[in-house]
Coordinates of C-alpha atoms in Angstrom, one line a residue:
Chain A
M1 CA 153.2 210.0 174.1
N2 CA 153.0 206.9 172.3
Q3 CA 149.9 204.7 172.9
P4 CA 150.7 201.2 174.0
R5 CA 150.5 198.7 171.2
D6 CA 148.1 195.9 171.6
F7 CA 150.0 192.7 171.0
S8 CA 147.8 189.5 170.6
D9 CA 148.0 186.7 173.1
E10 CA 149.1 184.4 170.3
R11 CA 152.0 186.8 169.5
L12 CA 153.1 187.1 173.0
N13 CA 153.0 183.3 173.5
A14 CA 155.3 183.0 170.4
F15 CA 157.7 185.7 172.0
V16 CA 157.8 183.5 175.2
D17 CA 158.4 180.4 173.2
N18 CA 161.1 182.1 171.1
Q19 CA 159.3 181.7 168.0
L20 CA 159.4 185.3 166.7
G21 CA 162.0 186.8 164.4
V22 CA 164.5 189.4 165.6
Q23 CA 162.5 192.3 164.5
E24 CA 159.2 191.3 166.2
C25 CA 161.1 190.5 169.3
D26 CA 162.6 193.9 169.4
E27 CA 159.2 195.5 168.9
I28 CA 157.9 193.7 171.9
L29 CA 160.9 194.4 174.0
A30 CA 160.7 198.1 173.1
A31 CA 157.0 198.2 174.0
I32 CA 157.5 196.6 177.4
A33 CA 159.6 199.6 178.5
N34 CA 156.5 201.8 178.4
D35 CA 153.8 199.3 179.1
A36 CA 153.6 197.8 182.5
D37 CA 150.5 195.8 181.6
L38 CA 152.3 194.1 178.7
G39 CA 155.2 193.2 181.0
Q40 CA 152.7 191.5 183.3
R41 CA 151.0 189.5 180.5
L42 CA 154.4 188.2 179.4
C43 CA 155.4 187.5 183.0
A44 CA 152.2 185.4 183.5
L45 CA 152.7 183.5 180.2
R46 CA 156.3 182.7 181.1
S47 CA 155.2 181.7 184.7
A48 CA 152.6 179.3 183.0
K49 CA 155.3 177.9 181.0
E50 CA 157.7 177.4 183.8
L51 CA 155.0 175.7 186.0
V52 CA 154.4 173.2 183.2
R53 CA 158.0 172.3 183.1
H54 CA 158.2 172.1 186.9
A55 CA 155.2 169.9 187.2
Y56 CA 156.8 167.2 185.0
G57 CA 160.4 167.6 186.1
N58 CA 160.1 164.3 188.1
V59 CA 157.4 161.9 186.9
P60 CA 156.5 158.8 188.9
P61 CA 158.2 155.7 187.9
A62 CA 156.5 153.7 185.1
R63 CA 154.0 151.3 186.6
H64 CA 153.6 148.3 184.3
R65 CA 150.1 147.0 184.0
L66 CA 149.3 143.3 184.2
D67 CA 145.6 143.3 183.8
R68 CA 145.0 145.6 180.9
R69 CA 146.4 146.2 177.5
L70 CA 146.0 149.0 175.1
P71 CA 143.0 148.4 173.1
V72 CA 145.0 149.3 169.9
W73 CA 147.1 146.3 170.4
C74 CA 144.1 143.9 170.6
G75 CA 142.7 145.5 167.5
A76 CA 145.8 145.9 165.5
L77 CA 147.0 142.3 166.3
A78 CA 143.8 140.8 165.0
A79 CA 145.2 141.1 161.7
S80 CA 147.4 138.1 162.3
I81 CA 151.0 139.0 161.4
T82 CA 152.1 142.5 161.2
L83 CA 155.3 142.2 159.1
I84 CA 157.7 144.6 160.4
V85 CA 159.1 145.9 157.3
G86 CA 161.4 148.6 158.7
V87 CA 164.6 146.8 158.6
L88 CA 163.7 144.4 155.8
A89 CA 162.7 147.4 153.7
G90 CA 166.0 149.0 154.8
W91 CA 167.8 145.9 153.5
L92 CA 165.8 145.9 150.2
G93 CA 166.5 149.6 149.9
H94 CA 170.2 148.9 150.5
Q95 CA 170.2 146.3 147.7
A96 CA 168.5 148.6 145.4
T97 CA 171.0 151.5 146.0
A98 CA 173.8 149.0 145.5
T99 CA 172.7 148.5 141.9
A100 CA 171.4 152.0 141.0
E101 CA 171.4 155.1 143.0
A102 CA 168.8 157.0 141.1
P103 CA 168.9 160.7 141.7
G104 CA 166.1 161.5 144.2
A105 CA 165.6 157.9 145.1
A106 CA 163.7 157.7 148.4
T107 CA 166.1 155.5 150.4
S108 CA 165.8 156.4 154.0
W109 CA 168.7 157.4 156.1
A110 CA 167.8 154.5 158.6
G111 CA 167.6 152.2 155.7
R112 CA 171.2 152.8 154.8
V113 CA 172.5 152.6 158.3
F114 CA 170.7 149.4 159.1
A115 CA 171.2 146.9 156.5
A116 CA 169.6 143.8 157.4
E117 CA 171.0 140.4 156.5
P118 CA 168.9 137.4 155.3
G119 CA 168.8 134.5 157.5
R120 CA 168.5 136.2 160.9
I121 CA 164.9 136.8 162.0
L122 CA 163.7 138.1 165.4
I123 CA 160.0 137.6 166.0
H124 CA 158.5 139.7 168.6
L125 CA 155.3 138.5 170.6
D126 CA 153.6 140.7 173.2
S127 CA 150.2 139.0 173.2
S128 CA 148.8 135.9 174.8
Q129 CA 146.2 135.4 172.4
S130 CA 146.5 131.8 171.1
E131 CA 146.3 133.0 167.4
Q132 CA 149.2 135.2 168.0
M133 CA 151.2 132.6 169.7
D134 CA 150.4 130.2 166.8
A135 CA 151.3 132.8 164.4
A136 CA 154.8 133.3 165.9
L137 CA 155.6 129.6 166.0
D138 CA 154.1 129.0 162.5
L139 CA 156.4 131.8 161.1
A140 CA 159.4 130.2 162.8
E141 CA 158.6 126.9 161.4
A142 CA 157.8 128.0 158.0
Y143 CA 161.0 130.0 157.7
L144 CA 163.1 127.1 159.0
A145 CA 161.4 124.7 156.5
K146 CA 162.7 126.9 153.7
A147 CA 166.1 127.9 155.3
S148 CA 167.2 125.3 157.9
D149 CA 170.5 127.1 158.6
A150 CA 168.7 130.4 159.5
R151 CA 168.9 131.8 162.9
I152 CA 165.5 132.4 164.4
E153 CA 164.6 134.0 167.8
I154 CA 161.2 134.6 169.4
I155 CA 161.4 137.4 171.9
A156 CA 158.3 137.5 174.3
N157 CA 157.3 140.3 176.6
H158 CA 154.1 141.5 178.4
R159 CA 151.3 139.1 177.9
G160 CA 153.4 137.3 175.3
L161 CA 155.6 135.9 178.0
E162 CA 152.8 133.3 178.6
L163 CA 154.1 131.4 175.7
L164 CA 157.3 130.7 177.7
R165 CA 156.0 130.2 181.1
V166 CA 155.6 126.6 182.2
D167 CA 152.2 127.1 183.8
T168 CA 150.7 129.1 181.1
T169 CA 152.0 128.0 177.8
P170 CA 150.0 125.5 175.6
Y171 CA 152.9 125.0 173.4
A172 CA 155.7 123.5 175.6
E173 CA 155.9 120.4 173.5
R174 CA 156.0 122.3 170.3
I175 CA 158.7 124.7 171.6
A176 CA 160.7 121.7 172.8
G177 CA 160.4 119.9 169.4
L178 CA 161.4 123.1 167.4
K179 CA 164.5 123.5 169.6
A180 CA 165.4 119.8 169.3
Q181 CA 165.2 120.0 165.4
H182 CA 166.8 123.4 165.1
A183 CA 169.7 124.3 167.3
R184 CA 169.7 127.8 165.9
V185 CA 166.3 128.7 167.1
G186 CA 166.1 130.7 170.4
F187 CA 163.4 131.7 172.8
V188 CA 164.0 134.9 174.8
A189 CA 162.0 136.2 177.7
C190 CA 161.9 139.8 178.8
G191 CA 163.6 140.2 182.2
Q192 CA 161.5 143.2 183.0
T193 CA 158.3 141.4 182.5
I194 CA 159.5 138.7 184.7
A195 CA 160.5 141.1 187.4
R196 CA 157.2 142.8 187.1
L197 CA 155.5 139.5 187.5
Q198 CA 157.6 138.4 190.4
G199 CA 157.0 141.9 192.0
V200 CA 153.3 140.9 192.4
G201 CA 154.0 137.5 193.7
V202 CA 153.8 135.5 190.6
D203 CA 156.2 132.5 190.5
V204 CA 157.6 132.6 187.0
E205 CA 159.1 129.3 185.7
L206 CA 160.1 129.3 182.2
V207 CA 160.3 126.5 179.6
P208 CA 164.0 125.2 179.6
E209 CA 164.7 126.2 176.1
T210 CA 164.3 129.9 177.2
T211 CA 167.1 132.5 177.8
V212 CA 166.3 135.8 179.5
A213 CA 167.3 139.3 178.2
R214 CA 167.3 142.4 180.4
T215 CA 164.3 144.1 178.5
A216 CA 162.7 143.2 175.3
I217 CA 163.3 146.7 173.7
E218 CA 166.9 146.5 174.4
H219 CA 167.1 143.2 172.8
V220 CA 165.2 144.2 169.8
A221 CA 167.3 147.2 169.5
E222 CA 170.5 145.2 169.6
R223 CA 169.3 142.5 167.2
V224 CA 168.4 145.4 164.8
Q225 CA 171.8 146.8 165.3
Q226 CA 173.4 143.5 164.4
G227 CA 171.4 143.4 161.2
W228 CA 168.6 140.9 162.2
T229 CA 165.3 141.2 160.4
Y230 CA 162.6 142.2 162.9
L231 CA 159.1 140.9 162.7
K232 CA 156.3 141.8 165.1
I233 CA 153.4 139.4 165.4
Chain B
M1 CA 183.4 152.7 156.3
K2 CA 182.3 149.6 158.3
W3 CA 183.3 151.3 161.5
L4 CA 181.3 154.3 160.5
Q5 CA 178.3 152.4 159.7
S6 CA 178.6 150.6 163.1
R7 CA 179.1 153.9 164.9
E8 CA 175.9 155.2 163.4
Q9 CA 174.0 152.2 164.2
R10 CA 175.2 152.3 167.9
E11 CA 174.3 156.0 168.1
L12 CA 170.8 155.6 166.7
V13 CA 170.1 152.6 168.9
E14 CA 171.2 154.4 171.9
Q15 CA 169.2 157.4 170.9
I16 CA 166.0 155.3 170.6
K17 CA 166.8 153.6 174.0
D18 CA 167.4 157.0 175.6
S19 CA 164.1 158.4 174.2
R20 CA 162.1 156.1 176.3
L21 CA 162.1 158.4 179.3
R22 CA 161.1 161.4 177.3
L23 CA 158.3 159.5 175.6
Y24 CA 157.1 158.2 178.9
R25 CA 157.2 161.7 180.6
L26 CA 155.1 163.3 177.7
A27 CA 152.7 160.3 177.6
F28 CA 152.3 160.7 181.4
A29 CA 151.6 164.5 181.0
W30 CA 148.8 163.6 178.5
C31 CA 147.2 160.8 180.4
H32 CA 148.3 161.0 184.0
D33 CA 148.4 157.3 184.3
A34 CA 151.8 155.7 184.9
G35 CA 150.9 152.3 183.6
L36 CA 149.3 153.6 180.5
A37 CA 152.0 155.9 179.8
D38 CA 154.5 153.2 180.1
D39 CA 152.5 151.1 177.6
L40 CA 152.3 154.0 175.3
A41 CA 156.1 154.6 175.4
Q42 CA 156.7 150.9 174.8
E43 CA 154.4 150.7 171.9
T44 CA 155.9 153.8 170.5
L45 CA 159.4 152.4 170.6
T46 CA 158.1 149.1 169.0
R47 CA 156.5 150.9 166.3
G48 CA 159.5 153.1 165.8
L49 CA 162.0 150.2 165.5
S50 CA 159.5 148.6 163.1
R51 CA 159.3 151.7 160.8
L52 CA 162.9 152.7 160.7
D53 CA 162.8 152.8 157.0
Q54 CA 160.4 155.8 157.3
L55 CA 162.9 157.9 159.1
R56 CA 164.5 160.2 156.6
D57 CA 166.7 162.2 158.9
S58 CA 168.5 160.9 162.1
A59 CA 168.3 164.6 163.5
R60 CA 164.6 164.4 163.4
L61 CA 164.3 161.2 165.5
M62 CA 162.6 162.6 168.4
G63 CA 160.0 164.6 166.5
W64 CA 159.3 161.3 164.4
L65 CA 158.9 159.2 167.7
F66 CA 156.6 161.8 169.3
A67 CA 154.4 161.7 166.1
I68 CA 154.2 157.9 166.6
L69 CA 153.4 158.4 170.2
N70 CA 150.7 160.7 169.0
R71 CA 149.2 158.1 166.9
C72 CA 149.4 155.5 169.8
W73 CA 147.6 157.7 172.0
I74 CA 144.9 158.5 169.5
D75 CA 144.6 154.8 168.7
H76 CA 144.2 154.1 172.4
L77 CA 141.4 156.7 172.8
R78 CA 139.7 155.4 169.6
G79 CA 139.8 152.1 171.2
R80 CA 137.9 153.4 174.1
R81 CA 135.2 155.1 172.0
E82 CA 134.8 154.3 168.3
D83 CA 132.6 157.4 167.3
F84 CA 135.5 159.9 167.7
D85 CA 136.9 161.8 164.8
D86 CA 140.1 163.9 165.1
E87 CA 138.3 167.1 165.8
M88 CA 136.4 165.5 168.7
L89 CA 139.6 164.0 169.9
A90 CA 141.2 167.4 170.1
E91 CA 138.3 168.9 172.1
L92 CA 138.1 165.8 174.3
P93 CA 137.7 166.8 177.9
S94 CA 139.8 164.9 180.5
D95 CA 138.1 161.9 182.0
L96 CA 141.3 160.3 182.8
P97 CA 142.3 159.7 186.4
G98 CA 143.7 163.0 187.8
P99 CA 147.0 163.4 189.5
D100 CA 145.2 163.3 192.8
S101 CA 145.2 159.5 192.5
H102 CA 148.9 159.5 192.7
V103 CA 151.2 160.2 195.6
E104 CA 152.2 163.9 195.2
R105 CA 153.7 165.6 198.1
Q106 CA 154.4 168.9 196.3
E107 CA 151.1 170.9 196.3
T108 CA 152.3 173.1 193.3
V109 CA 153.1 170.0 191.2
S110 CA 149.8 168.5 192.0
R111 CA 147.9 171.7 191.3
V112 CA 149.6 172.2 187.9
R113 CA 149.0 168.6 186.9
T114 CA 145.4 169.0 187.8
A115 CA 145.0 171.9 185.7
I116 CA 146.9 170.2 182.7
A117 CA 144.6 167.2 183.2
A118 CA 141.6 169.4 183.0
L119 CA 142.6 170.8 179.5
P120 CA 141.1 169.4 176.4
L121 CA 143.4 166.9 174.8
G122 CA 144.4 169.0 171.9
Q123 CA 145.5 171.7 174.1
R124 CA 147.2 169.3 176.6
Q125 CA 149.3 167.9 173.8
V126 CA 150.4 171.2 172.4
V127 CA 151.4 172.8 175.6
T128 CA 153.3 169.8 176.8
L129 CA 155.2 169.5 173.4
V130 CA 156.1 173.1 173.5
D131 CA 156.9 173.5 177.2
L132 CA 158.4 170.1 178.1
E133 CA 160.2 169.2 174.8
D134 CA 160.9 172.7 173.4
F135 CA 159.6 171.9 170.1
S136 CA 159.0 174.8 167.8
Y137 CA 155.4 175.4 166.6
A138 CA 156.3 174.1 163.2
E139 CA 157.6 170.9 164.8
V140 CA 154.5 170.5 166.9
A141 CA 152.3 171.0 163.7
E142 CA 154.2 168.3 162.1
I143 CA 154.0 165.8 165.1
L144 CA 150.3 166.2 165.5
A145 CA 149.6 166.7 161.9
I146 CA 147.6 169.9 162.4
P147 CA 148.0 173.3 160.9
I148 CA 150.5 175.7 162.7
G149 CA 147.6 178.1 163.3
T150 CA 145.9 175.6 165.2
V151 CA 149.0 174.9 167.3
M152 CA 149.1 178.6 168.1
S153 CA 145.3 179.0 169.1
R154 CA 145.3 175.9 171.0
L155 CA 148.5 176.9 173.0
C156 CA 146.9 180.3 173.5
R157 CA 143.7 178.8 175.1
A158 CA 145.9 176.4 177.1
R159 CA 148.0 179.1 178.6
A160 CA 144.9 181.2 179.3
S161 CA 143.3 178.4 181.1
L162 CA 146.5 177.6 183.1
K163 CA 147.0 181.3 184.0
E164 CA 143.5 181.6 185.2
L165 CA 143.6 178.4 187.1
L166 CA 147.0 178.7 188.6
L167 CA 148.1 182.4 188.6
E168 CA 145.0 184.3 189.3
P169 CA 143.3 184.6 192.6
P170 CA 140.0 182.9 192.9
V171 CA 136.9 184.8 191.9
A172 CA 135.8 185.2 195.5
Q173 CA 139.1 186.7 196.6
R174 CA 139.0 189.0 193.5
H175 CA 135.5 190.2 194.6
L176 CA 136.7 190.8 198.1
R177 CA 139.5 193.0 196.9
S178 CA 137.4 195.0 194.7
V179 CA 135.0 195.5 197.6
K180 CA 137.8 196.9 199.7

């Protein structure tokens, strides 16, 4: 009579997770027939896997936080403007490939799909730090000074919405002035952030130049899709 | 060709939008804090959109986004304690709010989430990526930037802990049975 083979736990986990080749699977399947203990070990591993799936089949709805932000954002944003080069690089990559498609050139798939067009800039603000608000407005003004026919939008969500709220913005006049000088400048507020604030009893009144998008992420995604250059402050 | 490009754009944007729930679910499984999980998912999408030029293959979008989620999570933990290195992070025991703080009617769900929350972070990440997202060991290794052998050993330890906590009778009961 054959002695039961001693399969390691790592190997049995790999079997349960469908990570083994056909031959290794066959070996284990053949061994189960003569080894009840092996069958039980596998059953326990599979049960543990199913329990994990079950536990997160329905997760609680997202609860947006008003009072705290990820420390990473505070730290990362201290470096003034984070130039979101994704689409811009995609555009530059696109330009490069138009002139010379060198073999092995590292032009990304996304870079080819999303070819940003110059003159349409989306600036994303999600911080209420005055330096970040300043940076967003500075950037818009600087770009318009060089290209007055450009289309610029500032999208604000999370704490960044404070830029566009009447009761919190220190820049109401600056926003009004920018809009008066440049008709193609837009200020967009995240509807989800507004709803969240209203949900906890905050009365949200926006500066008159503002429009509202359903969510900031969707607005960013749509603008990227339309070929806008996306800059995160 | 313009139509094709537009279709590709639409598809990718839709995929990115649709990924939010999956990112949120995994982040929740890691931190068991609905607010933090939502922040992590949001930050992941923001970073993802900003770095689309780094995505080399649309078929690998989710793995790429989960790798960004992992970086967001690590950055968050680093923000809480500055003296961590990656190895310490992997072994970081849970001090996050457990699922008991949330309204959970199903006892099994609550027990499993408690058991997951008790796992060291590295094990928690591996077991949830494999079990919830069905990633291969190689993909998990790439997402978490660790060797595949580490994926296997962490998964092994995680499942052993879960088995002990969830599937085996408590020690006292085992002892009683053996006395009988």
